[in-house]
CSV table of C-alpha atoms and ligand atoms in Angstrom, one decimal:
chain,number,residue,atom,x,y,z
R,6,MET,CA,-5.8,-38.6,23.8
R,7,GLN,CA,-2.6,-37.4,23.0
R,8,ALA,CA,-1.5,-33.6,21.3
R,9,ILE,CA,2.1,-32.4,19.9
R,10,ILE,CA,2.3,-28.9,22.0
R,11,VAL,CA,5.0,-26.0,21.9
R,12,HIS,CA,6.3,-24.6,24.5
R,13,ALA,CA,9.1,-22.7,24.0
R,14,PRO,CA,11.4,-22.9,21.6
R,15,HIS,CA,12.9,-26.3,20.3
R,16,ASP,CA,10.6,-27.5,23.4
R,17,LEU,CA,8.1,-29.4,21.7
R,18,ARG,CA,6.7,-32.0,23.4
R,19,ILE,CA,3.4,-34.9,23.2
R,20,GLU,CA,1.5,-34.6,25.7
R,21,GLU,CA,-1.7,-36.0,27.3
R,22,LEU,CA,-5.6,-33.7,26.9
R,23,PRO,CA,-8.7,-34.5,27.8
R,24,THR,CA,-10.4,-36.3,25.2
R,25,PRO,CA,-13.2,-33.3,24.1
R,26,THR,CA,-17.4,-34.2,23.7
R,27,ALA,CA,-19.2,-32.6,20.6
R,28,GLN,CA,-22.0,-29.7,22.3
R,29,ALA,CA,-24.4,-29.3,20.0
R,30,GLY,CA,-23.7,-28.3,16.0
R,31,GLN,CA,-20.5,-29.4,16.5
R,32,LEU,CA,-18.6,-33.0,15.5
R,33,THR,CA,-15.9,-34.9,17.1
R,34,VAL,CA,-13.5,-35.4,14.6
R,35,ARG,CA,-10.5,-38.1,14.6
R,36,ILE,CA,-7.5,-36.3,13.1
R,37,LYS,CA,-6.0,-38.4,10.0
R,38,ALA,CA,-3.1,-36.4,8.6
R,39,GLY,CA,-1.4,-33.1,9.5
R,40,GLY,CA,0.8,-31.2,7.2
R,41,ILE,CA,3.8,-29.0,8.7
R,42,CYS,CA,3.2,-25.6,7.6
R,43,GLY,CA,5.9,-22.8,8.0
R,44,SER,CA,4.2,-20.8,10.8
R,45,ASP,CA,4.7,-24.2,13.1
R,46,LEU,CA,7.8,-24.2,11.7
R,47,HIS,CA,8.3,-20.4,13.6
R,48,TYR,CA,6.5,-21.3,17.1
R,49,TYR,CA,9.0,-24.5,17.1
R,50,HIS,CA,12.2,-22.7,15.8
R,51,HIS,CA,11.6,-19.2,17.3
R,52,GLY,CA,8.9,-19.1,19.7
R,53,GLY,CA,7.0,-17.1,17.3
R,54,PHE,CA,7.2,-14.6,13.7
R,55,GLY,CA,7.3,-11.2,14.2
R,56,THR,CA,5.7,-9.6,16.9
R,57,VAL,CA,3.8,-13.1,17.8
R,58,ARG,CA,5.1,-14.4,20.0
R,59,ILE,CA,4.0,-18.6,22.5
R,60,LYS,CA,2.8,-17.1,26.1
R,61,GLU,CA,1.4,-20.5,26.9
R,62,PRO,CA,1.7,-23.7,25.9
R,63,MET,CA,0.1,-24.5,22.6
R,64,VAL,CA,-1.1,-27.1,20.6
R,65,LEU,CA,0.4,-26.6,17.1
R,66,GLY,CA,-1.3,-27.4,14.1
R,67,HIS,CA,-3.8,-26.1,11.3
R,68,GLU,CA,-3.4,-28.6,8.0
R,69,VAL,CA,-5.9,-31.6,9.1
R,70,SER,CA,-7.8,-34.5,8.0
R,71,GLY,CA,-10.0,-36.6,10.0
R,72,VAL,CA,-12.8,-38.8,10.2
R,73,VAL,CA,-15.8,-37.7,12.2
R,74,SER,CA,-16.3,-40.0,14.9
R,75,ALA,CA,-19.5,-38.5,16.9
R,76,CYS,CA,-22.4,-36.2,15.8
R,77,GLY,CA,-23.9,-33.5,18.7
R,78,ALA,CA,-26.9,-32.3,19.0
R,79,GLY,CA,-28.8,-31.3,15.9
R,80,VAL,CA,-25.9,-32.3,13.6
R,81,ASP,CA,-27.9,-34.8,11.1
R,82,ASP,CA,-26.6,-34.1,7.5
R,83,ILE,CA,-23.2,-35.5,8.5
R,84,ALA,CA,-22.5,-39.0,9.7
R,85,ALA,CA,-20.0,-41.0,12.0
R,86,GLY,CA,-17.5,-42.5,9.7
R,87,THR,CA,-17.3,-39.6,7.2
R,88,ARG,CA,-14.3,-38.9,6.1
R,89,ILE,CA,-13.4,-34.7,6.2
R,90,ALA,CA,-10.8,-32.0,5.2
R,91,VAL,CA,-10.7,-29.7,8.4
R,92,SER,CA,-11.2,-25.9,7.9
R,93,PRO,CA,-9.3,-24.2,10.0
R,94,SER,CA,-10.5,-21.2,9.9
R,95,HIS,CA,-13.2,-20.3,12.4
R,96,PRO,CA,-14.5,-16.6,11.9
R,97,CYS,CA,-17.4,-15.1,14.3
R,98,GLY,CA,-19.8,-14.6,11.5
R,99,LEU,CA,-21.2,-11.3,13.6
R,100,CYS,CA,-18.5,-8.4,13.0
R,101,ARG,CA,-18.5,-6.2,10.2
R,102,TYR,CA,-16.5,-7.7,8.0
R,103,CYS,CA,-17.7,-11.3,8.1
R,104,GLN,CA,-21.3,-9.4,7.4
R,105,GLU,CA,-19.5,-7.9,4.0
R,106,GLY,CA,-18.1,-11.5,3.3
R,107,LYS,CA,-15.1,-11.2,4.0
R,108,GLN,CA,-14.9,-13.8,6.8
R,109,ASN,CA,-10.4,-13.5,6.3
R,110,HIS,CA,-10.8,-10.4,8.1
R,111,CYS,CA,-12.3,-11.4,10.6
R,112,LEU,CA,-12.7,-9.1,14.3
R,113,ASP,CA,-12.6,-12.2,16.4
R,114,MET,CA,-11.2,-14.7,14.1
R,115,ARG,CA,-10.2,-18.4,15.8
R,116,PHE,CA,-7.7,-19.8,13.3
R,117,TYR,CA,-6.0,-22.9,15.0
R,118,GLY,CA,-2.5,-22.9,16.5
R,119,SER,CA,-2.4,-19.3,16.6
R,120,ALA,CA,-0.6,-17.3,19.1
R,121,MET,CA,-1.5,-13.8,17.8
R,122,ARG,CA,-4.4,-14.1,20.4
R,123,MET,CA,-4.4,-14.9,24.7
R,124,PRO,CA,-5.6,-17.2,26.0
R,125,HIS,CA,-4.3,-18.7,22.4
R,126,VAL,CA,-6.3,-20.9,20.1
R,127,GLN,CA,-4.7,-24.3,20.6
R,128,GLY,CA,-4.3,-26.1,17.3
R,129,ALA,CA,-5.2,-29.2,15.6
R,130,PHE,CA,-2.4,-31.6,15.7
R,131,ARG,CA,-4.5,-33.6,18.7
R,132,GLU,CA,-5.7,-37.3,17.7
R,133,GLU,CA,-9.4,-36.3,18.6
R,134,ILE,CA,-10.3,-32.4,18.2
R,135,VAL,CA,-14.2,-30.8,18.4
R,136,ILE,CA,-15.2,-28.6,15.6
R,137,GLU,CA,-18.0,-26.7,14.0
R,138,ARG,CA,-20.7,-28.2,11.4
R,139,HIS,CA,-19.3,-25.9,8.7
R,140,GLN,CA,-15.8,-26.4,9.2
R,141,ALA,CA,-16.3,-29.7,8.3
R,142,HIS,CA,-15.8,-30.7,4.1
R,143,PRO,CA,-16.0,-34.0,3.1
R,144,VAL,CA,-13.7,-36.0,0.8
R,145,ALA,CA,-13.6,-38.4,-2.1
R,146,ASP,CA,-12.7,-41.4,-0.9
R,147,HIS,CA,-10.0,-41.5,-4.0
R,148,VAL,CA,-8.7,-38.2,-1.4
R,149,SER,CA,-6.2,-39.8,0.8
R,150,ASP,CA,-5.9,-38.6,4.2
R,151,GLY,CA,-2.7,-36.6,3.4
R,152,GLU,CA,-4.8,-35.3,0.5
R,153,ALA,CA,-7.2,-34.0,2.2
R,154,ALA,CA,-4.9,-32.1,4.5
R,155,MET,CA,-3.8,-30.5,1.5
R,156,ALA,CA,-7.1,-28.2,1.7
R,157,GLU,CA,-5.7,-25.2,3.9
R,158,PRO,CA,-2.8,-24.2,2.0
R,159,LEU,CA,-4.7,-25.4,-2.0
R,160,SER,CA,-7.2,-23.0,-0.3
R,161,VAL,CA,-4.6,-19.9,0.4
R,162,ALA,CA,-3.3,-20.6,-3.2
R,163,LEU,CA,-6.5,-19.9,-4.6
R,164,HIS,CA,-6.9,-17.6,-2.4
R,165,ALA,CA,-4.0,-15.6,-4.4
R,166,VAL,CA,-5.3,-16.0,-7.4
R,167,ARG,CA,-8.1,-14.6,-6.9
R,168,ARG,CA,-7.5,-12.1,-5.7
R,169,ALA,CA,-5.1,-11.3,-9.0
R,170,GLY,CA,-7.9,-11.6,-10.8
R,171,PRO,CA,-8.9,-13.3,-14.4
R,172,LEU,CA,-6.0,-15.6,-15.8
R,173,VAL,CA,-6.8,-16.3,-18.8
R,174,GLY,CA,-4.4,-16.1,-21.2
R,175,LYS,CA,-2.1,-14.2,-18.9
R,176,ARG,CA,1.9,-15.2,-18.5
R,177,VAL,CA,3.0,-15.2,-14.9
R,178,LEU,CA,5.6,-15.4,-12.9
R,179,VAL,CA,6.3,-17.0,-9.4
R,180,THR,CA,8.8,-16.5,-7.4
R,181,GLY,CA,9.0,-18.3,-5.0
R,182,CYS,CA,8.1,-22.6,-4.9
R,183,GLY,CA,7.9,-23.5,-1.4
R,184,PRO,CA,4.6,-25.5,-1.3
R,185,ILE,CA,2.6,-22.4,-1.2
R,186,GLY,CA,4.8,-21.3,-4.4
R,187,ALA,CA,3.5,-24.4,-5.9
R,188,LEU,CA,0.1,-24.6,-5.3
R,189,VAL,CA,-0.1,-21.1,-6.6
R,190,ILE,CA,1.5,-22.6,-10.0
R,191,ILE,CA,-1.5,-25.4,-9.6
R,192,ALA,CA,-4.3,-23.0,-9.2
R,193,ALA,CA,-3.2,-20.5,-11.7
R,194,ARG,CA,-2.9,-22.8,-14.4
R,195,HIS,CA,-6.2,-24.4,-13.7
R,196,ALA,CA,-7.2,-20.8,-13.6
R,197,GLY,CA,-6.4,-20.3,-17.5
R,198,ALA,CA,-2.4,-19.0,-17.6
R,199,SER,CA,-1.3,-19.4,-20.5
R,200,GLU,CA,2.6,-19.4,-19.5
R,201,ILE,CA,3.9,-20.1,-15.8
R,202,VAL,CA,7.3,-19.5,-15.0
R,203,ALA,CA,8.3,-20.1,-11.5
R,204,THR,CA,11.9,-19.2,-9.6
R,205,ASP,CA,13.4,-20.7,-6.3
R,206,ILE,CA,17.2,-21.0,-5.3
R,207,ALA,CA,16.3,-24.8,-3.9
R,208,PRO,CA,16.2,-27.6,-6.2
R,209,LYS,CA,14.1,-29.0,-4.3
R,210,ALA,CA,11.6,-26.6,-4.2
R,211,LEU,CA,12.6,-25.9,-8.5
R,212,GLN,CA,11.8,-29.8,-9.4
R,213,THR,CA,8.5,-29.9,-7.6
R,214,ALA,CA,7.3,-26.7,-9.4
R,215,ALA,CA,7.9,-28.6,-12.7
R,216,ALA,CA,6.1,-32.0,-11.9
R,217,VAL,CA,3.1,-29.5,-11.1
R,218,GLY,CA,3.0,-27.6,-14.7
R,219,ALA,CA,5.2,-25.0,-14.6
R,220,ASP,CA,6.6,-24.3,-17.9
R,221,ARG,CA,9.9,-23.3,-17.4
R,222,VAL,CA,11.8,-23.2,-13.8
R,223,ILE,CA,14.8,-20.5,-13.2
R,224,ASP,CA,17.5,-21.6,-10.0
R,225,MET,CA,18.2,-18.2,-9.1
R,226,ALA,CA,21.0,-19.9,-7.2
R,227,GLY,CA,22.7,-20.4,-10.1
R,228,THR,CA,21.7,-17.8,-12.5
R,229,PRO,CA,21.4,-14.9,-10.8
R,230,ASP,CA,20.2,-13.2,-14.0
R,231,GLY,CA,18.0,-15.8,-15.0
R,232,LEU,CA,14.5,-13.2,-15.5
R,233,GLN,CA,16.7,-10.7,-17.6
R,234,ASP,CA,15.8,-11.6,-21.0
R,235,TYR,CA,12.1,-11.4,-19.9
R,236,ALA,CA,12.9,-7.5,-19.4
R,237,GLN,CA,13.1,-6.4,-22.7
R,238,GLY,CA,10.5,-4.2,-23.9
R,239,LYS,CA,9.5,-3.0,-20.9
R,240,GLY,CA,8.5,-7.0,-19.4
R,241,SER,CA,6.8,-10.1,-20.4
R,242,PHE,CA,4.7,-11.3,-17.1
R,243,ASP,CA,1.3,-9.4,-16.9
R,244,VAL,CA,0.7,-11.7,-12.8
R,245,LEU,CA,3.6,-11.6,-10.6
R,246,PHE,CA,3.2,-13.8,-7.1
R,247,GLU,CA,5.1,-13.2,-4.8
R,248,VAL,CA,5.1,-16.2,-2.4
R,249,SER,CA,9.4,-16.0,-1.5
R,250,GLY,CA,8.4,-12.8,0.9
R,251,THR,CA,12.6,-12.2,0.0
R,252,GLU,CA,13.3,-8.3,-1.7
R,253,ARG,CA,15.6,-9.8,-3.9
R,254,ALA,CA,13.2,-12.0,-5.4
R,255,LEU,CA,10.9,-9.7,-5.4
R,256,ARG,CA,12.8,-7.0,-7.3
R,257,SER,CA,14.4,-8.7,-9.7
R,258,ALA,CA,10.8,-10.4,-10.3
R,259,LEU,CA,9.1,-6.5,-11.8
R,260,GLU,CA,11.6,-5.5,-13.7
R,261,ALA,CA,10.3,-8.6,-16.0
R,262,MET,CA,6.5,-7.2,-15.4
R,263,ARG,CA,5.2,-5.4,-18.4
R,264,PRO,CA,2.9,-2.4,-17.6
R,265,GLY,CA,0.0,-2.5,-16.0
R,266,ALA,CA,0.9,-5.9,-14.4
R,267,VAL,CA,-0.7,-7.2,-10.9
R,268,VAL,CA,1.6,-7.9,-8.3
R,269,VAL,CA,0.2,-10.5,-5.8
R,270,GLN,CA,2.2,-10.7,-2.6
R,271,VAL,CA,1.6,-14.1,-0.7
R,272,GLY,CA,5.1,-14.4,1.4
R,273,LEU,CA,5.6,-12.6,4.2
R,274,GLY,CA,8.6,-11.5,4.7
R,275,GLY,CA,8.6,-8.5,7.4
R,276,GLU,CA,9.6,-5.2,6.2
R,277,ILE,CA,10.6,-5.4,2.3
R,278,SER,CA,10.9,-1.9,0.5
R,279,PHE,CA,9.0,-1.7,-3.0
R,280,PRO,CA,10.7,0.7,-5.5
R,281,THR,CA,8.3,3.1,-6.3
R,282,ASN,CA,10.0,4.2,-9.7
R,283,LEU,CA,8.9,0.7,-10.8
R,284,LEU,CA,5.5,1.0,-9.3
R,285,VAL,CA,4.9,4.8,-10.9
R,286,ALA,CA,6.7,4.2,-14.5
R,287,LYS,CA,5.0,1.2,-15.1
R,288,GLU,CA,1.6,1.5,-13.1
R,289,LEU,CA,1.7,-2.0,-11.0
R,290,GLU,CA,-0.9,-2.4,-9.2
R,291,TRP,CA,1.0,-4.4,-5.6
R,292,ARG,CA,-2.3,-6.6,-3.7
R,293,GLY,CA,-1.9,-8.5,-0.9
R,294,ALA,CA,-3.3,-12.0,-0.4
R,295,PHE,CA,-4.3,-13.0,3.5
R,296,ARG,CA,-5.6,-16.3,4.4
R,297,PHE,CA,-8.8,-17.7,2.2
R,298,HIS,CA,-12.7,-18.4,4.0
R,299,GLU,CA,-14.9,-19.6,0.9
R,300,GLU,CA,-12.1,-20.9,-1.0
R,301,PHE,CA,-11.8,-24.3,1.2
R,302,ALA,CA,-14.4,-25.8,0.1
R,303,MET,CA,-13.4,-25.5,-3.5
R,304,ALA,CA,-9.9,-26.6,-3.0
R,305,VAL,CA,-11.9,-29.2,-1.2
R,306,GLU,CA,-14.3,-29.9,-4.6
R,307,LEU,CA,-10.9,-29.3,-7.3
R,308,MET,CA,-9.6,-32.7,-5.0
R,309,ASN,CA,-13.1,-34.4,-5.4
R,310,ARG,CA,-13.1,-34.0,-9.2
R,311,ARG,CA,-9.6,-34.6,-9.6
R,312,LEU,CA,-9.2,-31.1,-11.1
R,313,VAL,CA,-6.0,-30.8,-9.3
R,314,ASP,CA,-2.9,-33.4,-8.2
R,315,VAL,CA,-1.1,-32.1,-5.0
R,316,LYS,CA,0.8,-35.3,-4.6
R,317,PRO,CA,3.5,-34.3,-6.1
R,318,LEU,CA,4.0,-31.4,-3.0
R,319,ILE,CA,3.7,-34.6,0.4
R,320,SER,CA,7.8,-35.3,0.4
R,321,ALA,CA,7.4,-37.3,3.5
R,322,SER,CA,4.9,-38.3,6.5
R,323,PHE,CA,5.9,-39.2,9.8
R,324,PRO,CA,3.9,-40.8,12.5
R,325,PHE,CA,3.2,-37.5,15.3
R,326,THR,CA,4.9,-39.4,17.6
R,327,ARG,CA,8.2,-39.0,15.9
R,328,ALA,CA,6.8,-35.3,15.8
R,329,VAL,CA,10.2,-33.4,16.9
R,330,GLU,CA,12.5,-35.5,14.0
R,331,ALA,CA,9.2,-34.4,11.8
R,332,PHE,CA,9.5,-30.8,12.4
R,333,ASP,CA,13.2,-31.1,11.8
R,334,VAL,CA,13.2,-32.5,8.6
R,335,ALA,CA,10.4,-30.2,7.3
R,336,GLY,CA,13.1,-27.0,8.3
R,337,ASP,CA,15.3,-28.7,5.0
R,338,ARG,CA,14.1,-26.8,2.5
R,339,SER,CA,17.0,-28.7,0.2
R,340,SER,CA,15.2,-32.0,0.4
R,341,GLN,CA,11.6,-31.1,1.6
R,342,MET,CA,8.2,-29.6,0.2
R,343,LYS,CA,5.1,-30.7,2.6
R,344,VAL,CA,5.8,-33.2,5.8
R,345,GLN,CA,2.9,-34.4,7.1
R,346,LEU,CA,1.7,-36.1,10.2
R,347,SER,CA,0.0,-39.3,10.9
R,348,PHE,CA,-2.1,-40.0,13.7
E,24,LIG,ZN1,-16.6,-12.4,12.1
């Protein structure tokens, strides 16, 4: 069985790994589709991000779907042949945060394709993988393999939206419309937002934001003062989802926020400063949103019940044997949203 393994920046190889066998309580899964995420691209281009660096060869990938090929002993509630989305979240279940229901803060988290710990947690861009039963979420027949692989980024978006609190009737601004930003638009609309305005600088991102339901999209490259009208009368928006991770986007957006507004920081941009004068004078609330846990089941349920449509985000798909080409294409924000691999 083959896997996509990163050895160093721009050294991505397709290599043979032993075929795994499911133990008690586990499932063997034949992977069908996998989405390339920003973190996969960071490992590919830079060998990591922040202080996280690849120290040994690592299989990439954490946004995958597949079909159950074998069940380990004691697993009798899911059958071989079941199509599933695979949750890459594998918390310990024992630490104090798991016990509090905050599994995304688990002290012993094993998240696929992550070099945060040593040995690294190997990822899911491989033909076969062994998972725990609880990581398998069956998908409906009408949900394609590619859509099922979107359950992971949709979970991130749902978690961000839940961090914002109730959105019914709220005016929402989303800065940064890559895959996560576009999914935040979908999730915010589903949660009852009355108006959603989205900003970006890439035409493809703006086009997708409109396609998934943003009421208005603003090209901040062409119209850098495009949010100025919303800054009148101390601001217009109740909630900001800052997904770009850039200080410039945050600053221009804050002027457009109403007093008491909630700012959910989803994008990671290293060190960015927050204008404390606005935080104080407008009594803003700045909240982080990190990964997800229970939202994975919600994401699959929303797709299974046709309550959300993630298809507009999938911009290209390559056979996994062309992984290098796929990774190069995925880095082009001007033409791509979510690039997927098929296995
Ligand atoms: Zn834990």
